[in-house]
Short mmCIF file of C-alpha atoms in Angstrom, two decimals:
data_model
loop_
_atom_site.label_atom_id
_atom_site.label_comp_id
_atom_site.label_asym_id
_atom_site.label_seq_id
_atom_site.Cartn_x
_atom_site.Cartn_y
_atom_site.Cartn_z
CA MET A 1 106.37 73.23 88.05
CA ALA A 2 102.79 73.25 86.74
CA MET A 3 101.64 71.49 89.91
CA LEU A 4 103.38 74.07 92.10
CA TRP A 5 101.78 76.90 90.11
CA ARG A 6 98.31 75.37 90.48
CA ALA A 7 98.85 74.96 94.22
CA PHE A 8 100.10 78.52 94.55
CA SER A 9 97.21 79.91 92.51
CA SER A 10 94.71 77.90 94.55
CA ILE A 11 96.08 79.20 97.87
CA ALA A 12 96.14 82.75 96.50
CA ALA A 13 92.51 82.46 95.39
CA GLU A 14 91.30 81.00 98.71
CA HIS A 15 93.37 83.24 100.99
CA PRO A 16 94.32 86.31 98.93
CA PHE A 17 94.99 88.69 101.82
CA TRP A 18 97.04 86.54 104.18
CA SER A 19 98.95 84.67 101.48
CA GLN A 20 100.14 87.86 99.81
CA THR A 21 100.92 89.47 103.18
CA PHE A 22 103.11 86.48 104.03
CA VAL A 23 104.88 86.72 100.67
CA ALA A 24 105.35 90.50 101.03
CA THR A 25 106.88 90.24 104.51
CA THR A 26 109.08 87.22 103.82
CA LYS A 27 110.28 88.58 100.50
CA SER A 28 111.27 91.92 102.04
CA ILE A 29 113.28 90.30 104.82
CA ILE A 30 115.07 87.87 102.49
CA ALA A 31 115.84 90.57 99.92
CA ASP A 32 117.50 92.86 102.46
CA ALA A 33 119.31 90.00 104.18
CA GLY A 34 120.63 88.79 100.83
CA THR A 35 121.72 92.29 99.88
CA GLN A 36 123.65 92.78 103.11
CA ARG A 37 125.24 89.34 102.99
CA PHE A 38 126.04 88.83 99.31
CA VAL A 39 126.13 92.32 97.78
CA GLU A 40 127.65 94.27 100.66
CA LYS A 41 129.59 91.25 102.04
CA ARG A 42 128.60 91.91 105.65
CA ASP A 43 129.26 89.32 108.34
CA LEU A 44 127.42 88.88 111.65
CA ASP A 45 129.56 91.56 113.29
CA THR A 46 128.61 94.23 110.75
CA TYR A 47 125.12 93.03 109.81
CA ASP A 48 122.49 95.75 110.32
CA TRP A 49 119.58 93.98 112.03
CA LYS A 50 117.57 97.18 112.38
CA ARG A 51 117.74 97.64 108.63
CA THR A 52 116.24 94.18 108.09
CA ALA A 53 113.60 95.06 110.68
CA VAL A 54 112.76 98.15 108.61
CA PHE A 55 112.14 96.07 105.51
CA GLY A 56 110.22 93.41 107.42
CA THR A 57 107.98 96.02 109.03
CA PHE A 58 107.48 97.87 105.75
CA GLY A 59 106.77 94.60 103.95
CA PHE A 60 104.11 93.59 106.47
CA VAL A 61 102.39 96.93 107.10
CA TYR A 62 102.64 98.74 103.76
CA LEU A 63 103.26 96.11 101.09
CA GLY A 64 101.05 93.51 102.74
CA ILE A 65 98.18 95.29 104.49
CA LEU A 66 97.97 98.78 103.00
CA GLN A 67 98.63 97.77 99.40
CA TYR A 68 95.88 95.15 99.56
CA GLY A 69 93.44 97.80 100.67
CA VAL A 70 94.56 100.19 97.92
CA TYR A 71 95.51 98.12 94.88
CA VAL A 72 92.82 95.46 95.23
CA LYS A 73 89.86 96.75 97.22
CA GLY A 74 90.50 100.42 96.55
CA PHE A 75 90.94 100.06 92.81
CA GLU A 76 87.84 97.88 92.59
CA TYR A 77 85.94 100.67 94.31
CA LEU A 78 87.42 103.56 92.31
CA PHE A 79 87.13 101.88 88.93
CA ASN A 80 84.53 99.57 87.41
CA LYS A 81 85.00 96.24 89.18
CA LYS A 82 83.25 94.32 86.41
CA VAL A 83 85.49 95.86 83.76
CA ILE A 84 88.62 95.14 85.81
CA ASN A 85 87.69 91.50 86.37
CA ARG A 86 86.61 91.00 82.76
CA PHE A 87 89.86 92.45 81.46
CA CYS A 88 92.10 90.68 83.98
CA ASN A 89 90.50 87.26 83.47
CA ALA A 90 90.41 87.46 79.66
CA PRO A 91 92.96 85.76 77.38
CA PHE A 92 95.66 88.03 75.96
CA ARG A 93 94.01 88.36 72.55
CA GLU A 94 90.72 89.38 74.15
CA LYS A 95 92.52 91.95 76.29
CA LEU A 96 93.80 93.66 73.15
CA LYS A 97 90.22 94.05 71.91
CA ASP A 98 88.85 95.40 75.20
CA LYS A 99 89.19 99.17 74.76
CA GLU A 100 87.33 99.94 77.98
CA GLY A 101 89.55 97.54 79.89
CA ILE A 102 92.68 99.11 78.41
CA ARG A 103 91.47 102.57 79.48
CA VAL A 104 90.91 101.34 83.03
CA LEU A 105 94.36 99.74 82.95
CA GLY A 106 95.85 103.09 81.99
CA LYS A 107 93.96 104.90 84.75
CA GLN A 108 95.23 102.47 87.38
CA ILE A 109 98.83 102.86 86.24
CA ALA A 110 98.50 106.66 86.11
CA LEU A 111 97.09 106.81 89.64
CA ASP A 112 99.90 104.60 90.86
CA PHE A 113 102.73 106.69 89.40
CA ILE A 114 101.25 110.17 89.84
CA VAL A 115 99.80 109.80 93.34
CA LEU A 116 100.50 106.57 95.19
CA GLN A 117 104.20 106.05 94.61
CA PRO A 118 105.47 109.61 95.20
CA LEU A 119 102.95 110.58 97.90
CA VAL A 120 102.36 107.30 99.73
CA TYR A 121 104.99 104.64 99.02
CA TRP A 122 108.15 106.68 99.59
CA PRO A 123 106.86 108.70 102.57
CA CYS A 124 105.75 105.45 104.22
CA TYR A 125 109.11 103.81 103.55
CA TYR A 126 111.21 106.68 104.88
CA THR A 127 108.94 107.13 107.91
CA THR A 128 109.05 103.40 108.72
CA LYS A 129 112.81 103.54 108.45
CA GLU A 130 113.03 106.45 110.89
CA PHE A 131 110.63 104.87 113.39
CA VAL A 132 112.39 101.51 113.45
CA LYS A 133 115.99 102.79 113.38
CA SER A 134 115.49 105.64 115.90
CA PRO A 135 116.92 107.00 118.08
CA GLU A 136 119.66 108.29 115.83
CA PRO A 137 121.68 111.50 115.58
CA VAL A 138 119.81 114.38 114.01
CA VAL A 139 120.32 114.25 110.25
CA GLU A 140 121.95 117.12 108.43
CA GLY A 141 119.45 119.83 107.59
CA VAL A 142 117.00 118.99 110.39
CA LYS A 143 116.83 121.20 113.49
CA LYS A 144 116.97 119.58 116.92
CA ASP A 145 113.38 120.55 117.71
CA GLU A 146 112.26 118.72 114.58
CA SER A 147 113.14 115.37 116.08
CA GLY A 148 110.02 113.50 114.98
CA ALA A 149 110.43 110.49 112.72
CA PHE A 150 108.13 111.97 110.08
CA SER A 151 110.07 115.26 109.94
CA ARG A 152 113.36 113.43 109.53
CA ALA A 153 111.85 111.12 106.94
CA MET A 154 110.45 113.94 104.82
CA THR A 155 113.74 115.84 104.96
CA LYS A 156 115.60 112.81 103.63
CA TYR A 157 112.94 112.12 101.01
CA GLY A 158 112.97 115.72 99.85
CA LYS A 159 116.65 115.42 98.97
CA THR A 160 116.12 112.34 96.78
CA PHE A 161 112.54 112.91 95.53
CA TRP A 162 113.28 113.04 91.80
CA ILE A 163 115.90 110.30 91.76
CA ASP A 164 113.64 107.98 93.77
CA ASN A 165 110.57 108.49 91.62
CA VAL A 166 112.25 108.50 88.20
CA GLY A 167 114.02 105.29 89.19
CA MET A 168 110.76 103.77 90.37
CA LEU A 169 109.01 104.75 87.15
CA GLY A 170 111.70 103.15 85.02
CA PHE A 171 111.59 99.93 87.02
CA TRP A 172 107.86 99.52 87.61
CA PHE A 173 106.16 100.88 84.49
CA PRO A 174 106.78 97.80 82.32
CA ALA A 175 105.96 95.49 85.23
CA ASP A 176 102.71 97.30 86.07
CA ILE A 177 101.34 96.73 82.57
CA VAL A 178 101.50 93.00 83.29
CA ILE A 179 100.60 93.19 86.99
CA TYR A 180 97.39 95.15 86.38
CA SER A 181 96.40 92.67 83.68
CA VAL A 182 96.46 89.42 85.68
CA PRO A 183 93.52 88.07 87.75
CA MET A 184 92.92 90.18 90.86
CA HIS A 185 93.74 87.41 93.34
CA LEU A 186 97.23 87.21 91.81
CA ARG A 187 97.84 90.95 91.48
CA LEU A 188 99.80 91.50 94.67
CA HIS A 189 101.46 88.10 94.60
CA LEU A 190 102.99 88.97 91.23
CA THR A 191 103.83 92.44 92.54
CA HIS A 192 105.78 90.90 95.43
CA VAL A 193 107.67 88.54 93.12
CA VAL A 194 108.83 91.46 90.96
CA SER A 195 109.34 93.53 94.09
CA PHE A 196 112.07 91.17 95.29
CA ALA A 197 114.43 92.75 92.75
CA TRP A 198 113.14 96.23 93.59
CA THR A 199 113.69 95.63 97.31
CA VAL A 200 117.30 94.70 96.58
CA VAL A 201 117.67 98.04 94.78
CA VAL A 202 116.07 100.00 97.65
CA SER A 203 118.09 98.07 100.23
CA THR A 204 121.31 98.84 98.36
CA TYR A 205 120.73 102.55 97.74
CA ARG A 206 118.27 103.60 100.46
CA GLY A 207 118.80 101.01 103.19
CA ASP A 208 121.29 102.91 105.35
#
């Protein structure tokens, strides 16, 4: 196990972008496929391939590419990169003493929950879902001339805004405390590992 961890950490350090993009995409596909097969008990006749395509596309584009630009490069730009790296690379006891690092940790988590998750994550997910699964019948509450994927996506998201975001807060807040405290080259890899369970939740309740 220790050998596998060292190998994984080495690959993540040498190829942080592509390795985490691969994990994000693969994880998303497997999580939805597992949900459909083992949770919903679908067989090949009832399996929703477009739904898996939604999660694969979202995993590659948003979780893999966009999140790397935001949560790694973007956060290093917005906040003090030296403080982030010092805090993330320090032993746990040293982290507890680093008041500046703890403040930066809090700012990252606040930005994630106040801005990125409600205004970026969910709109991107619902829009990806509409683009990949279209054409479909016009959803209830959307006029025929509002047939664009984004309009349909925002109408659906508007109906579940509070449930989606309160649920996401409850799931991700404890995880983010750990995720934003590990070395930067492992940040998104750890996110994707935790996100496997989250993807199962989204697939179950927001997949169709």
